[in-house]
Coordinates of C-alpha atoms and ligand atoms in Angstrom, one line a residue:
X30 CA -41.9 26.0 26.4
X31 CA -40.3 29.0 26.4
X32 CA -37.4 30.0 28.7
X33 CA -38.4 33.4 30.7
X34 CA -36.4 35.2 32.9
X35 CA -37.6 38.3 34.2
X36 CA -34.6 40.4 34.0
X37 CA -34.2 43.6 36.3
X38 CA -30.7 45.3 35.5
X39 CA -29.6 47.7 38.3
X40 CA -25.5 47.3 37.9
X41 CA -26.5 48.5 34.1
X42 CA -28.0 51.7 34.7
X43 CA -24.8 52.4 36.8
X44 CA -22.1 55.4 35.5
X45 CA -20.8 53.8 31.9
X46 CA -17.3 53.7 34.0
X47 CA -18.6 50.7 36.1
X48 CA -17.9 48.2 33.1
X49 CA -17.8 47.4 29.5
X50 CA -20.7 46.1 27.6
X51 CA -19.8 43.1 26.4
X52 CA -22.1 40.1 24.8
X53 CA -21.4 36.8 25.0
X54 CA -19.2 34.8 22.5
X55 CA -21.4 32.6 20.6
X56 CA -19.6 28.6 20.8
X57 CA -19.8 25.6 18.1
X58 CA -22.0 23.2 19.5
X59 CA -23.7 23.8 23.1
X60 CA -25.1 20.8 25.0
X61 CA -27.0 21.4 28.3
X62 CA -25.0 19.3 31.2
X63 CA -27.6 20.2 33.9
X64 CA -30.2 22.6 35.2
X65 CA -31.1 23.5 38.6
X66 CA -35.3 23.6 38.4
X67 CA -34.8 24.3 42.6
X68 CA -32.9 27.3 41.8
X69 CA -34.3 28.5 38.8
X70 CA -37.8 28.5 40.7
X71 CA -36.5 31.2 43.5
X72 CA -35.3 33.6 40.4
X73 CA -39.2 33.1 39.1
X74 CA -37.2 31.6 35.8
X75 CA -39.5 29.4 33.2
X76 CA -37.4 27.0 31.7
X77 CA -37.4 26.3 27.9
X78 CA -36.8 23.3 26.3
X79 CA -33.4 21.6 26.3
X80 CA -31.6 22.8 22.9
X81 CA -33.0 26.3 23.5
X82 CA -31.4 26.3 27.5
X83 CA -28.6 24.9 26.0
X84 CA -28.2 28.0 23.1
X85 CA -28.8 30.4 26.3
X86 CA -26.8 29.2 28.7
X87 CA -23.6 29.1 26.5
X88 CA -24.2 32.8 25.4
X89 CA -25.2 31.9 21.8
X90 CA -28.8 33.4 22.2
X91 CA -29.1 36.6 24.4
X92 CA -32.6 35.9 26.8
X93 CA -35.3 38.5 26.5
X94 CA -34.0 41.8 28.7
X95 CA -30.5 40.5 29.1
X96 CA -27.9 43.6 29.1
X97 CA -24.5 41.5 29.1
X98 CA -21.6 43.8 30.7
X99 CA -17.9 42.9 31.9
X100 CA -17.7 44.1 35.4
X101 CA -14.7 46.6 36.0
X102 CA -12.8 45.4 39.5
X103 CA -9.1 45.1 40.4
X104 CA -7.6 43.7 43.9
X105 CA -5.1 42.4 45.8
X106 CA -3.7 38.5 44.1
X107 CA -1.2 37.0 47.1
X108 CA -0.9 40.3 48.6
X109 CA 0.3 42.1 45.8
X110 CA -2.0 44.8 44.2
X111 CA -3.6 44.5 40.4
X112 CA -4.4 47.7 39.5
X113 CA -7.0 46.3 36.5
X114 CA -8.6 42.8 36.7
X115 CA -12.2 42.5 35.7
X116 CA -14.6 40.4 34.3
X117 CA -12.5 38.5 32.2
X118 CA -14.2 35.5 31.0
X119 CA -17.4 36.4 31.9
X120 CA -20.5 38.6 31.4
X121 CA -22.9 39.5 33.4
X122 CA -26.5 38.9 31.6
X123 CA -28.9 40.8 34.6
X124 CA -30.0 40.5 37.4
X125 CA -33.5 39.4 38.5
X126 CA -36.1 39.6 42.0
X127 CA -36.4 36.6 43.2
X128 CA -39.5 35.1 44.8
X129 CA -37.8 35.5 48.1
X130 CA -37.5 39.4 46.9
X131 CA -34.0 39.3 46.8
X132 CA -32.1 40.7 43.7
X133 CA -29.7 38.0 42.0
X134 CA -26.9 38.0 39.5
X135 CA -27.0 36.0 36.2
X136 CA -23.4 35.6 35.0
X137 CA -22.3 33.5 32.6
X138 CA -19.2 32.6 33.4
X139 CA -16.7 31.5 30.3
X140 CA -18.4 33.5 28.2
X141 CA -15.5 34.4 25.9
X142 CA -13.2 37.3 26.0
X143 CA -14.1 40.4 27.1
X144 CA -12.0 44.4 27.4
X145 CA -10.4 43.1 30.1
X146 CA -9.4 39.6 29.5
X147 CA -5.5 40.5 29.3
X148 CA -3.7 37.1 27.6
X149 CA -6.9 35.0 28.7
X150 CA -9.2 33.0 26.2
X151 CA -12.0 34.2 27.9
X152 CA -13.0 30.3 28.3
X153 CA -13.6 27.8 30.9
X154 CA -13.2 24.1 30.8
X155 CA -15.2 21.8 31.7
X156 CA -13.3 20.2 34.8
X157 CA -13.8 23.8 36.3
X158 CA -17.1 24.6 35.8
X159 CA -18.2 21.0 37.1
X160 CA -16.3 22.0 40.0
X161 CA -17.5 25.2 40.8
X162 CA -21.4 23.8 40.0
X163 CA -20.7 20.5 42.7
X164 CA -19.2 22.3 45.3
X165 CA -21.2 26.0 45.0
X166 CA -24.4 23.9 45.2
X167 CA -22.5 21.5 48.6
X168 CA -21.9 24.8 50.3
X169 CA -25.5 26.0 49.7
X170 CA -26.8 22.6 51.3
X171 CA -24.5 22.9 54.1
X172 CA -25.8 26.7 54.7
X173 CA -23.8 28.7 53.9
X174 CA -23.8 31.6 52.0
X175 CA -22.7 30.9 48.5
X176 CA -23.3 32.0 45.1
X177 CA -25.0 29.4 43.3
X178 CA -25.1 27.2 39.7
X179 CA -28.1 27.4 37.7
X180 CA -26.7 25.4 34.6
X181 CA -24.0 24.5 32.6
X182 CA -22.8 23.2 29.1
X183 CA -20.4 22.0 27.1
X184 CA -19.6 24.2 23.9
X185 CA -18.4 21.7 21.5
X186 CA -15.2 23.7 21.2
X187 CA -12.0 22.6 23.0
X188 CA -10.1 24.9 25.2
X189 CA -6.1 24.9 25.2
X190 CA -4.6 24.2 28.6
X191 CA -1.8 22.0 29.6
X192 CA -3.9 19.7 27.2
X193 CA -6.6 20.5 24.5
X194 CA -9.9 20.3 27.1
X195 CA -13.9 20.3 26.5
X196 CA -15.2 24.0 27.2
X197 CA -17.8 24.5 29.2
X198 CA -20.1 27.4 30.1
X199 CA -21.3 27.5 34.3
X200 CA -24.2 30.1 34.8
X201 CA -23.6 31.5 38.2
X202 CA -26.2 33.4 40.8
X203 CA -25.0 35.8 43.4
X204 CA -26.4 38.4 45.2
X205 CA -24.2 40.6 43.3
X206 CA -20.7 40.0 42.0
X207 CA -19.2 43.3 44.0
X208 CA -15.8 42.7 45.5
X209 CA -13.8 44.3 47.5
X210 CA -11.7 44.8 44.6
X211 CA -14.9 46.7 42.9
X212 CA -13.9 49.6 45.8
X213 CA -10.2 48.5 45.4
X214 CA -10.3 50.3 41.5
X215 CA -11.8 53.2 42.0
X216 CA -10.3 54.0 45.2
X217 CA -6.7 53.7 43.6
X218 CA -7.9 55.3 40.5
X219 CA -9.0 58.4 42.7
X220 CA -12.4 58.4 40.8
X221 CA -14.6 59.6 43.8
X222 CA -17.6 60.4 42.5
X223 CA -17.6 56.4 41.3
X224 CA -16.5 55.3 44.1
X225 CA -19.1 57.3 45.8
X226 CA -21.5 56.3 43.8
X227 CA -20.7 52.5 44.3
X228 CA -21.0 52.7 47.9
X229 CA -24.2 54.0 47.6
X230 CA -25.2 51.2 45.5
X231 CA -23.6 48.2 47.7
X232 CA -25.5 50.0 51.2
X233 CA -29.0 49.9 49.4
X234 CA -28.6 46.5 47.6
X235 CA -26.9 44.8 50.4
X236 CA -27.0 46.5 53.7
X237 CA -30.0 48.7 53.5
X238 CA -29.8 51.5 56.2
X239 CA -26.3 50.9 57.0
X240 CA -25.3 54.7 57.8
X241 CA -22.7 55.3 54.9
X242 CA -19.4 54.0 54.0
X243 CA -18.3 53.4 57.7
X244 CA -22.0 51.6 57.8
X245 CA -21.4 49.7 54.8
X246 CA -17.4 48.3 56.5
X247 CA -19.7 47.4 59.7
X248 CA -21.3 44.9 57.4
X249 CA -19.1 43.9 55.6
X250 CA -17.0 42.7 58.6
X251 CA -20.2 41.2 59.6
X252 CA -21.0 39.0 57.2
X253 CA -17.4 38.0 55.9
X254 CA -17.3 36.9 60.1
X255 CA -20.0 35.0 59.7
X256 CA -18.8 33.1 56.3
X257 CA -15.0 32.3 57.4
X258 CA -16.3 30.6 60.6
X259 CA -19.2 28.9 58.3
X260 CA -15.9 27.4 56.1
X261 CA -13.6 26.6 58.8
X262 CA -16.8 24.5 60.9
X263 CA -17.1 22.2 57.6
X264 CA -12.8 22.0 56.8
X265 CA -13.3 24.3 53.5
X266 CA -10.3 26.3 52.2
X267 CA -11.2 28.6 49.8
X268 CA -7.9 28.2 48.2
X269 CA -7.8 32.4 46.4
X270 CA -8.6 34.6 48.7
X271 CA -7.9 37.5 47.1
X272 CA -9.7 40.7 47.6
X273 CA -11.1 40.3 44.2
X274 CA -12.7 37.0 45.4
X275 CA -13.9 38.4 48.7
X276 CA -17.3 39.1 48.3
X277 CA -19.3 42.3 49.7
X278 CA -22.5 40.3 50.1
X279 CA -20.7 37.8 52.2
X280 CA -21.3 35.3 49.9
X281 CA -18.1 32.6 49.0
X282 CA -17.3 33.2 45.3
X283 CA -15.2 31.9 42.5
X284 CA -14.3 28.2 43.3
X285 CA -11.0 27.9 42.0
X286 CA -8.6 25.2 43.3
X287 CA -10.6 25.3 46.8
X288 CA -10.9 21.8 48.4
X289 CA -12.4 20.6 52.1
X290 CA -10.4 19.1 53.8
X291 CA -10.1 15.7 54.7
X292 CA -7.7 14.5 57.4
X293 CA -7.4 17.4 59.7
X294 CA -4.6 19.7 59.8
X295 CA -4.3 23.3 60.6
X296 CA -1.8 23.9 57.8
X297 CA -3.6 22.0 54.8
X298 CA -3.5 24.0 51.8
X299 CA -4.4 22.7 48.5
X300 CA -4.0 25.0 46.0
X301 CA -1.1 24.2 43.6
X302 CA -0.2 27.8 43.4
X303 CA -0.4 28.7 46.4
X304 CA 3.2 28.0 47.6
X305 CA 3.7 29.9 50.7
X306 CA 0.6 28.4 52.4
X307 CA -0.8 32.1 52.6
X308 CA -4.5 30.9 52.1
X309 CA -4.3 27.6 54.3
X310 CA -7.1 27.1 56.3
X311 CA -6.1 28.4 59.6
X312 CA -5.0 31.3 58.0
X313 CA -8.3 32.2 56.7
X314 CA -9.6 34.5 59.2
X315 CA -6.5 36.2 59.4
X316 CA -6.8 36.9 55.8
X317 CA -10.3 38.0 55.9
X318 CA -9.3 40.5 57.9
X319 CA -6.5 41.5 55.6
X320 CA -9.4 41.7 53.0
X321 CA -11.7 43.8 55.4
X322 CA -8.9 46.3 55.7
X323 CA -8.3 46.8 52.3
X324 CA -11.8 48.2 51.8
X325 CA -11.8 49.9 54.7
X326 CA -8.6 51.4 53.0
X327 CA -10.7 52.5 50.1
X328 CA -13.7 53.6 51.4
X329 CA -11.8 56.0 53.4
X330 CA -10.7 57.8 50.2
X331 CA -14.1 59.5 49.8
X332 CA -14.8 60.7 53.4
X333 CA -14.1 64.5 54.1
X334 CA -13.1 64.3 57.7
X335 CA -9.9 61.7 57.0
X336 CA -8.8 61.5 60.6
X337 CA -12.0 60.5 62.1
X338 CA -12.3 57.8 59.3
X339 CA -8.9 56.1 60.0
X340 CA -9.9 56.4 63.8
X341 CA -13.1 54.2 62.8
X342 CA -12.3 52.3 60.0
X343 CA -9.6 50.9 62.3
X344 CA -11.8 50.5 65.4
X345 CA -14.0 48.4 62.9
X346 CA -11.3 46.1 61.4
X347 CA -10.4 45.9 64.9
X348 CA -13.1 44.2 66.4
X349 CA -13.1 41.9 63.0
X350 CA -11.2 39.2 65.2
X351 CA -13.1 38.9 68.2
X352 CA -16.4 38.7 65.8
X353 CA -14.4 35.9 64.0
X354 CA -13.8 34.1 67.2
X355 CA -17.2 34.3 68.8
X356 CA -18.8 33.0 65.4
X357 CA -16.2 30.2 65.3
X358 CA -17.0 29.2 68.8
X359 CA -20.6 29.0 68.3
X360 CA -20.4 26.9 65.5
X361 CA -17.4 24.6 67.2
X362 CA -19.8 24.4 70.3
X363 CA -22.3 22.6 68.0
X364 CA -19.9 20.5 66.6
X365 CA -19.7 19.1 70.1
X366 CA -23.1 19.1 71.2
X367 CA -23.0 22.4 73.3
X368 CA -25.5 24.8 73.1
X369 CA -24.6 26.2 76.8
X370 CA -21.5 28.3 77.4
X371 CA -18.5 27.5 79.5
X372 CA -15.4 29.5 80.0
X373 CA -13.7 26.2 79.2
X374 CA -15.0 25.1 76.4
X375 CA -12.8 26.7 73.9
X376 CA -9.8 25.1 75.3
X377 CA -12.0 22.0 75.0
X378 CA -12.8 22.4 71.3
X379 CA -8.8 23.3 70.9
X380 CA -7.7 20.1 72.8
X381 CA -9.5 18.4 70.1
X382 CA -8.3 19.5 66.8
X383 CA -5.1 19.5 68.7
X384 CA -5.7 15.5 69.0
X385 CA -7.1 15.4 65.5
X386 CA -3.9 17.0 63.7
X387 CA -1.4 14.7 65.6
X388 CA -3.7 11.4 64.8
X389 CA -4.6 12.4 61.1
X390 CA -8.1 12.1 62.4
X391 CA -10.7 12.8 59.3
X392 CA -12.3 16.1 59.9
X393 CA -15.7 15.4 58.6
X394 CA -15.8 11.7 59.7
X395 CA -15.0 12.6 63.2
X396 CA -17.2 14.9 63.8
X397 CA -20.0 13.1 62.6
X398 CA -19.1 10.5 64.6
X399 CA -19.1 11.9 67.9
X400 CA -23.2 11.5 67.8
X401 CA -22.0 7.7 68.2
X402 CA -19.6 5.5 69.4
X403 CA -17.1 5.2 66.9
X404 CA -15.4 8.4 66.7
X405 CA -12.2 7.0 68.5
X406 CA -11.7 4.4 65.2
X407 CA -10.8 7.9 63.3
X408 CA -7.4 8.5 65.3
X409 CA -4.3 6.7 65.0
X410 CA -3.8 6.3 68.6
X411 CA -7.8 5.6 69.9
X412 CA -6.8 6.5 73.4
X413 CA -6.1 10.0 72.6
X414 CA -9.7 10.5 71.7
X415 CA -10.4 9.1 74.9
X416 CA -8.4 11.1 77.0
X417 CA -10.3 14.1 75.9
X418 CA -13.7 12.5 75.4
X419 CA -13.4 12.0 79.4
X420 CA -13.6 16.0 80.2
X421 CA -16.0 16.4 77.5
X422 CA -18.7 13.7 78.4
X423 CA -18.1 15.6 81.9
X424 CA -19.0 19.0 80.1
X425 CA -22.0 17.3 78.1
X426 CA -24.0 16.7 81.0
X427 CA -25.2 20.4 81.5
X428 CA -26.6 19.5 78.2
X429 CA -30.2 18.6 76.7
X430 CA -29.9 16.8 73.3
X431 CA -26.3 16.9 72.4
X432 CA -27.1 14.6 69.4
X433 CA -29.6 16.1 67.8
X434 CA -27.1 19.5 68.1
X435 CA -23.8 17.5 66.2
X436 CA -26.5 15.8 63.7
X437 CA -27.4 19.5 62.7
X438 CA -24.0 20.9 62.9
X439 CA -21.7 17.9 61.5
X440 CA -22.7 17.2 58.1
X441 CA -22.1 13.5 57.0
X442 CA -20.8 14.2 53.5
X443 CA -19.4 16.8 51.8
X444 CA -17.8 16.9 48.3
X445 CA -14.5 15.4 49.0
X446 CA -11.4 16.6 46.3
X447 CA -10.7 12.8 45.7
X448 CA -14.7 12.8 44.2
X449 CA -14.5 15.4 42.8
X450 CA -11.9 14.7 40.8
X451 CA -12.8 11.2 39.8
X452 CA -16.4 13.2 38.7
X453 CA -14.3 15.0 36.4
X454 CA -12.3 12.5 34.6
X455 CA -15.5 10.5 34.4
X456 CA -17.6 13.7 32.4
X457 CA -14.6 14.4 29.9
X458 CA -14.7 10.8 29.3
X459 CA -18.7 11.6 28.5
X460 CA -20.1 9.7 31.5
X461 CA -22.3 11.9 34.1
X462 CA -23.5 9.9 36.5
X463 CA -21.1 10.8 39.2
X464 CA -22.0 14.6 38.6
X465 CA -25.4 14.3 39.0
X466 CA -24.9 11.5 42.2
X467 CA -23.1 13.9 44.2
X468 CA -25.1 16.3 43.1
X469 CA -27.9 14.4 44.3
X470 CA -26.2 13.1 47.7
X471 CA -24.4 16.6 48.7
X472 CA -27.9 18.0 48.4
X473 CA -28.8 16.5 51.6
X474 CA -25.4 16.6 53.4
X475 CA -26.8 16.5 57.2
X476 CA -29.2 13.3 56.5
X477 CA -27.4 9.4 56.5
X478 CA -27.6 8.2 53.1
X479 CA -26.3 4.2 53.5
X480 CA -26.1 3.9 49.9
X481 CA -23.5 6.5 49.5
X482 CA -21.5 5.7 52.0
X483 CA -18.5 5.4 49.8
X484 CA -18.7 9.4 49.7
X485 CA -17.9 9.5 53.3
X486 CA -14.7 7.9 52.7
X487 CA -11.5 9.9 52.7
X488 CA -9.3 8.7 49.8
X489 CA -7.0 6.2 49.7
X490 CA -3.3 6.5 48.9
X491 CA -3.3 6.3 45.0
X492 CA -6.9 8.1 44.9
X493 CA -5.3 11.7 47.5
X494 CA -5.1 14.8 45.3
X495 CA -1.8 16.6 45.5
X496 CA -2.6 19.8 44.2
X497 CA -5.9 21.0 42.7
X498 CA -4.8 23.6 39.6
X499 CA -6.4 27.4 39.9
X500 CA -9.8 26.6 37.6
X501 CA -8.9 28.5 34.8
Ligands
AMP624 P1 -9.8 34.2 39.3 O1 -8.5 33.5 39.6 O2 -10.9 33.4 38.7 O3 -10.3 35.0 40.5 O4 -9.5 35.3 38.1 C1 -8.6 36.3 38.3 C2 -8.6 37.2 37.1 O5 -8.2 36.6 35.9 C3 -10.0 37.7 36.7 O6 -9.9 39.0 36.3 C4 -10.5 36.8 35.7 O7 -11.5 37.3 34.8 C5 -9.2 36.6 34.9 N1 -9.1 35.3 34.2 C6 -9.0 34.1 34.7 N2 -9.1 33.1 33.7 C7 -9.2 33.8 32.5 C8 -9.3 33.4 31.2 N3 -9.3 32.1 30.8 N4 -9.4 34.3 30.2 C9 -9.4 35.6 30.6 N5 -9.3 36.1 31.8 C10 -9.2 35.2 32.8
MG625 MG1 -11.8 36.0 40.8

């Protein structure tokens, strides 16, 4: 067998000024960890056989039609702007069709250093990239928007962190890797006819017949709506939500130190360098608003009439909240079991996670549990579940199947930081099997799996994760 991917490069025909071309940095001794035959059969890939996947996917053999390029993009880290970031430890191979017809991005991510690595290695290591593979592939179970992990391998060559670590290679798949920060450069660089020329290229791969750059922010806005209220339904903080990381397809990208949460609270953060709770999870919409601005900022730059485009742009970003909270309310109404509307029912849902915070109630565990009769056991003080469960039984009975609606909206198991963790200490010690268990359970996150029902279990004192460390 052969490995064949049908490589389509459209980000490589772009203006020379759009990135570097960069190849791969070949590594010691690759060994294929895993390969995802579900994924690799949407992007019409053949695989090969295991040493030759394992060459490929660690950048030591270049596939057939592969153009490897270092993507040029700054942005905005914690709300201060850097002017040049890039592709710095990764490349970009191509870009293929799918069998869905939609164009994806093969990057190989850890690649080795490229133009715009800065005082980076270039490399991942492995506790990373395991990460990123687990939790990209969760998110795609739980539905929603994602890029994706097609494989990953170690490279027989050890990275130097706090420690000496294994390296690793992930291949990731996205829609594209365009940022906000892609605008962001070119925009502050005053290079219109790029910047022109990238909007141009974002409307046709993305939002086809959106009506120009004010077009292109009404999607944009759209889609990033529709993702925050996706993470905030399932207790995901994205952890770096920089406009670099904020993705114009609307897809959630570069899994650093995000985590979901576990007992509910509005403030959780998890990120170790995220100090000033900027990116905690109730913040999030606010902050993907923030984002939406920023490009709305740029894409300003290149319109003649400047007045009208503030006066739009701004009636745009604008209604970015209200889109935020509608799409959060539909998806918290599931939660519940409430496809109907009341006036009421957001205070309802608020009551809640009001309840939830003050009795360290687990998020996912809770929810899940109001399809039964156990979800009181998850607060400290049962009777404050039942105060509220009172109005909402009340509410429930304009309602058809309210189970069947929280069994589709509550998952049962999600990759928990505590797991995720353990996974990791267990591969760099050589052993797998967790990886490829909660690969296996997390596939399926909305069915009841009884023999992983230690997945659905928060952590216990000695097994909480403080702080998860930004994955590089
Ligand atoms: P991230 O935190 O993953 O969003 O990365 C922010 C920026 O730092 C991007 O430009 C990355 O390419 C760059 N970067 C992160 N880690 C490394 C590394 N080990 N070597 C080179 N560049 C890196
Ligand atoms: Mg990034």
């Amino acid at each position: 067998m052969t490995l064949m991917i049908p490589f389509d490069n459209s980000y490589a025909r772009l203006p020379d000024s759009f990135f570097a071309r960069q190849a791969p940095v070949p590594v010691r001794a690759p060994q294929l960890i895993a390969f995802n035959n579900d994924l690799a059969q949407i992007l019409r890939i053949s695989p090969g056989d295991v040493p030759e996947m394992a060459e490929t996917f660690a950048g030591n053999t270049l596939p057939d039609g592969a153009e490897p390029i270092a993507q040029l993009y700054s942005g905005h880290q914690f709300g201060n702007y850097n002017p040049q970031l890039g592709d710095g430890r990764a490349v970009l191979l191509g870009e293929t069709v799918g069998a869905d017809g939609l164009r994806r991005d093969i990057q190989l991510k850890g690649s080795g250093p490229t133009p715009f690595s800065r005082q980076g290695d270039g490399r991942a290591w492995l506790g990373p990239v395991l990460r990123e593979y687990v939790v990209s592939e969760a998110m795609h179970a739980l539905g929603i928007p994602t890029t994706r992990a097609l494989a990953a391998v170690e490279t027989g060559e050890v990275v130097r962190r706090e420690e000496p670590m294994p390296g690793a290679v992930l291949t990731r798949v996205a829609q594209s890797h365009l940022r906000v920060g892609t605008f962001q450069v070119f925009a502050a660089r005053g290079q219109m006819d790029s910047l022109h020329r990238l909007t141009e290229y974002a409307i046709e791969r993305h939002y086809p017949g959106a009506d120009g750059p004010m077009g292109l922010l009404r999607g944009v806005v759209q889609s990033q709506a529709e993702l925050i209220a996706g993470w905030m339904s399932v207790g995901f903080i994205h952890g770096v939500m920089n406009t670099d990381n904020c993705s114009i397809a609307g897809e959630t990208i570069d899994y650093g130190p995000c985590a979901f949460m576990d007992s509910y609270h509005p403030n959780t953060v998890f990120s170790s360098i995220d100090r000033m709770g900027r990116y905690a999870y109730s913040n999030q919409p606010d902050i993907a608003v923030w984002n939406v601005a920023q490009l709305a900022t740029s894409l300003i730059q290149q319109m003649k009439d400047k007045d009208a485009a503030v006066e739009e742009a701004t009636e745009i970003v604008h209604a970015m909240p209200d889109l935020l909270q509608k799409n959060w309310l539909r998806r918290f109404r599931a939660k519940i079991g409430l496809t109907t509307e009341d006036k009421g029912d957001e205070a309802l849902i608020s009551d809640l996670l009001t309840r939830m915070a003050q009795n360290q109630a687990d998020f996912t565990n809770t929810f899940r549990a109001l399809g039964g009769d156990k979800a009181r056991d998850q607060f400290l003080n049962p009777e404050a579940f039942d105060e509220w469960s009172d109005g909402w039984q009340a509410r429930l009975s304009q309602e058809g199947d309210p189970v069947a609606t929280m069994t589709a909206a509550n998952p049962a198991f999600i990759p928990r930081n505590h797991r995720v963790e353990q996974m990791i200490e267990a591969a760099v010690q050589g052993d797998y099997t967790p990886f490829h268990r909660l690969n296996t359970v997390l596939a399926q996150p909305y069915e009841d799996q009884p023999e992983a029902d230690d997945l659905t279990r928060p952590p216990t004192k000695s097994e909480v994760v403080h702080a998860t460390f930004c994955g590089t």
